[in-house]
Amino acid sequence: MGKIVVCTMLSVDGYTEGRDGDVMAMPMDQAFAEHNTDRTRTASSFLFGGTTYRGALTYWPQQHDNPDASPLNHYIAKRYAEGIPITVVSDTLTADDTGPWRDQTTIVRRADGHEAVARLREQEGDALMFGSRTLWTDLLAHRLVDELHLMIGPKIVAGDQRAFAGVAETDLRLIGVRTWGGSDNVVLSYGLGRS
């Protein structure tokens, strides 16, 4: 059985982005890159919402052949270039929007999202989510998330929308804590029981 694994960065005050959707307000450092690469190494597929998918599509294909990209970015870009399967839950994305990832991308309409995610959980390997707050909070509310990896950054960003807005009380169990020398970021990893 596979797992739906959410990896997200949170500010100390509980936001995934700053004002006006500014993700660059988050304290992303080398630890952030290392954590994302480590999680990517364990993933069998990616699961995104439409906005995060579009952002990834504008960034990662250019990193594959970029001589100035870090080895960590090269690794993640290589996973995309090698055709790792991507499921996108979106009512606005079309096949014409998928560019170089057309053959590895499956677009699922929001009305069919829960069923599609339930099928991903039945497959071998983990489906990894970066970003996609609207999608993962919906999945969390419907008990379709198996692990939540929260990188807490040492910054108050006073953003526009809290990360867990709309999610009811949910019990979590701590499955890991990770820190890095030279970084004030910490990852708290939580497991959720299957419904």
PDB file of C-alpha atoms in Angstrom, residues 7-85:
ATOM      1  CA  CYS A   7       5.831  18.075   2.498  1.00  0.00           C
ATOM      2  CA  THR A   8       5.322  21.732   3.159  1.00  0.00           C
ATOM      3  CA  MET A   9       7.119  24.678   4.673  1.00  0.00           C
ATOM      4  CA  LEU A  10       5.411  26.664   7.407  1.00  0.00           C
ATOM      5  CA  SER A  11       6.344  29.902   9.055  1.00  0.00           C
ATOM      6  CA  VAL A  12       6.272  29.979  12.853  1.00  0.00           C
ATOM      7  CA  ASP A  13       2.893  31.721  12.626  1.00  0.00           C
ATOM      8  CA  GLY A  14       1.420  28.916  10.512  1.00  0.00           C
ATOM      9  CA  TYR A  15       1.499  30.180   6.922  1.00  0.00           C
ATOM     10  CA  THR A  16       2.790  28.494   3.756  1.00  0.00           C
ATOM     11  CA  GLU A  17       3.382  31.818   2.003  1.00  0.00           C
ATOM     12  CA  GLY A  18       3.644  35.496   2.757  1.00  0.00           C
ATOM     13  CA  ARG A  19       1.268  38.283   1.822  1.00  0.00           C
ATOM     14  CA  ASP A  20      -0.215  38.203  -1.674  1.00  0.00           C
ATOM     15  CA  GLY A  21       0.879  34.580  -2.139  1.00  0.00           C
ATOM     16  CA  ASP A  22       4.611  35.365  -1.922  1.00  0.00           C
ATOM     17  CA  VAL A  23       6.293  31.966  -1.436  1.00  0.00           C
ATOM     18  CA  MET A  24       9.707  33.644  -1.459  1.00  0.00           C
ATOM     19  CA  ALA A  25       8.828  35.142   1.942  1.00  0.00           C
ATOM     20  CA  MET A  26       9.431  31.694   3.423  1.00  0.00           C
ATOM     21  CA  PRO A  27      12.855  30.983   4.982  1.00  0.00           C
ATOM     22  CA  MET A  28      14.027  28.426   2.418  1.00  0.00           C
ATOM     23  CA  ASP A  29      17.667  27.467   2.863  1.00  0.00           C
ATOM     24  CA  GLN A  30      19.990  24.534   2.185  1.00  0.00           C
ATOM     25  CA  ALA A  31      18.078  22.391   4.701  1.00  0.00           C
ATOM     26  CA  PHE A  32      14.888  23.009   2.711  1.00  0.00           C
ATOM     27  CA  ALA A  33      16.609  21.822  -0.472  1.00  0.00           C
ATOM     28  CA  GLU A  34      18.104  18.768   1.258  1.00  0.00           C
ATOM     29  CA  HIS A  35      14.798  17.748   2.798  1.00  0.00           C
ATOM     30  CA  ASN A  36      12.924  18.083  -0.499  1.00  0.00           C
ATOM     31  CA  THR A  37      15.586  16.059  -2.301  1.00  0.00           C
ATOM     32  CA  ASP A  38      15.525  13.332   0.348  1.00  0.00           C
ATOM     33  CA  ARG A  39      11.737  13.085   0.113  1.00  0.00           C
ATOM     34  CA  THR A  40      11.941  13.018  -3.701  1.00  0.00           C
ATOM     35  CA  ARG A  41      14.325  10.049  -3.508  1.00  0.00           C
ATOM     36  CA  THR A  42      11.609   8.012  -1.767  1.00  0.00           C
ATOM     37  CA  ALA A  43       8.729   9.047  -4.050  1.00  0.00           C
ATOM     38  CA  SER A  44       7.169   6.852  -6.706  1.00  0.00           C
ATOM     39  CA  SER A  45       5.006   9.697  -8.015  1.00  0.00           C
ATOM     40  CA  PHE A  46       4.044  13.321  -7.434  1.00  0.00           C
ATOM     41  CA  LEU A  47       0.594  14.671  -6.592  1.00  0.00           C
ATOM     42  CA  PHE A  48      -0.112  18.362  -7.185  1.00  0.00           C
ATOM     43  CA  GLY A  49      -2.828  20.943  -7.433  1.00  0.00           C
ATOM     44  CA  GLY A  50      -2.952  23.027 -10.605  1.00  0.00           C
ATOM     45  CA  THR A  51      -1.119  26.095  -9.284  1.00  0.00           C
ATOM     46  CA  THR A  52       1.824  24.147  -7.864  1.00  0.00           C
ATOM     47  CA  TYR A  53       2.029  22.042 -11.028  1.00  0.00           C
ATOM     48  CA  ARG A  54       2.231  25.153 -13.207  1.00  0.00           C
ATOM     49  CA  GLY A  55       4.948  26.581 -10.960  1.00  0.00           C
ATOM     50  CA  ALA A  56       6.958  23.352 -11.068  1.00  0.00           C
ATOM     51  CA  LEU A  57       6.584  23.212 -14.842  1.00  0.00           C
ATOM     52  CA  THR A  58       8.089  26.680 -15.239  1.00  0.00           C
ATOM     53  CA  TYR A  59      11.039  25.862 -12.963  1.00  0.00           C
ATOM     54  CA  TRP A  60      12.184  22.233 -13.080  1.00  0.00           C
ATOM     55  CA  PRO A  61      12.625  21.563 -16.815  1.00  0.00           C
ATOM     56  CA  GLN A  62      15.157  24.418 -16.977  1.00  0.00           C
ATOM     57  CA  GLN A  63      17.130  23.019 -14.030  1.00  0.00           C
ATOM     58  CA  HIS A  64      17.933  19.716 -15.739  1.00  0.00           C
ATOM     59  CA  ASP A  65      20.540  21.231 -18.084  1.00  0.00           C
ATOM     60  CA  ASN A  66      21.398  24.300 -16.008  1.00  0.00           C
ATOM     61  CA  PRO A  67      25.147  24.185 -15.212  1.00  0.00           C
ATOM     62  CA  ASP A  68      24.605  26.599 -12.319  1.00  0.00           C
ATOM     63  CA  ALA A  69      21.923  24.479 -10.632  1.00  0.00           C
ATOM     64  CA  SER A  70      22.868  22.774  -7.391  1.00  0.00           C
ATOM     65  CA  PRO A  71      23.367  18.989  -7.348  1.00  0.00           C
ATOM     66  CA  LEU A  72      20.182  18.755  -5.292  1.00  0.00           C
ATOM     67  CA  ASN A  73      18.192  20.645  -7.918  1.00  0.00           C
ATOM     68  CA  HIS A  74      19.791  18.535 -10.652  1.00  0.00           C
ATOM     69  CA  TYR A  75      18.577  15.396  -8.901  1.00  0.00           C
ATOM     70  CA  ILE A  76      14.972  16.595  -8.598  1.00  0.00           C
ATOM     71  CA  ALA A  77      14.991  17.855 -12.196  1.00  0.00           C
ATOM     72  CA  LYS A  78      16.333  14.471 -13.299  1.00  0.00           C
ATOM     73  CA  ARG A  79      13.409  12.670 -11.625  1.00  0.00           C
ATOM     74  CA  TYR A  80      11.002  14.840 -13.616  1.00  0.00           C
ATOM     75  CA  ALA A  81      12.990  14.355 -16.836  1.00  0.00           C
ATOM     76  CA  GLU A  82      13.011  10.574 -16.338  1.00  0.00           C
ATOM     77  CA  GLY A  83       9.213  10.619 -16.370  1.00  0.00           C
ATOM     78  CA  ILE A  84       8.146  10.175 -12.749  1.00  0.00           C
ATOM     79  CA  PRO A  85       4.322   9.956 -12.855  1.00  0.00           C
TER      80      PRO A  85
END
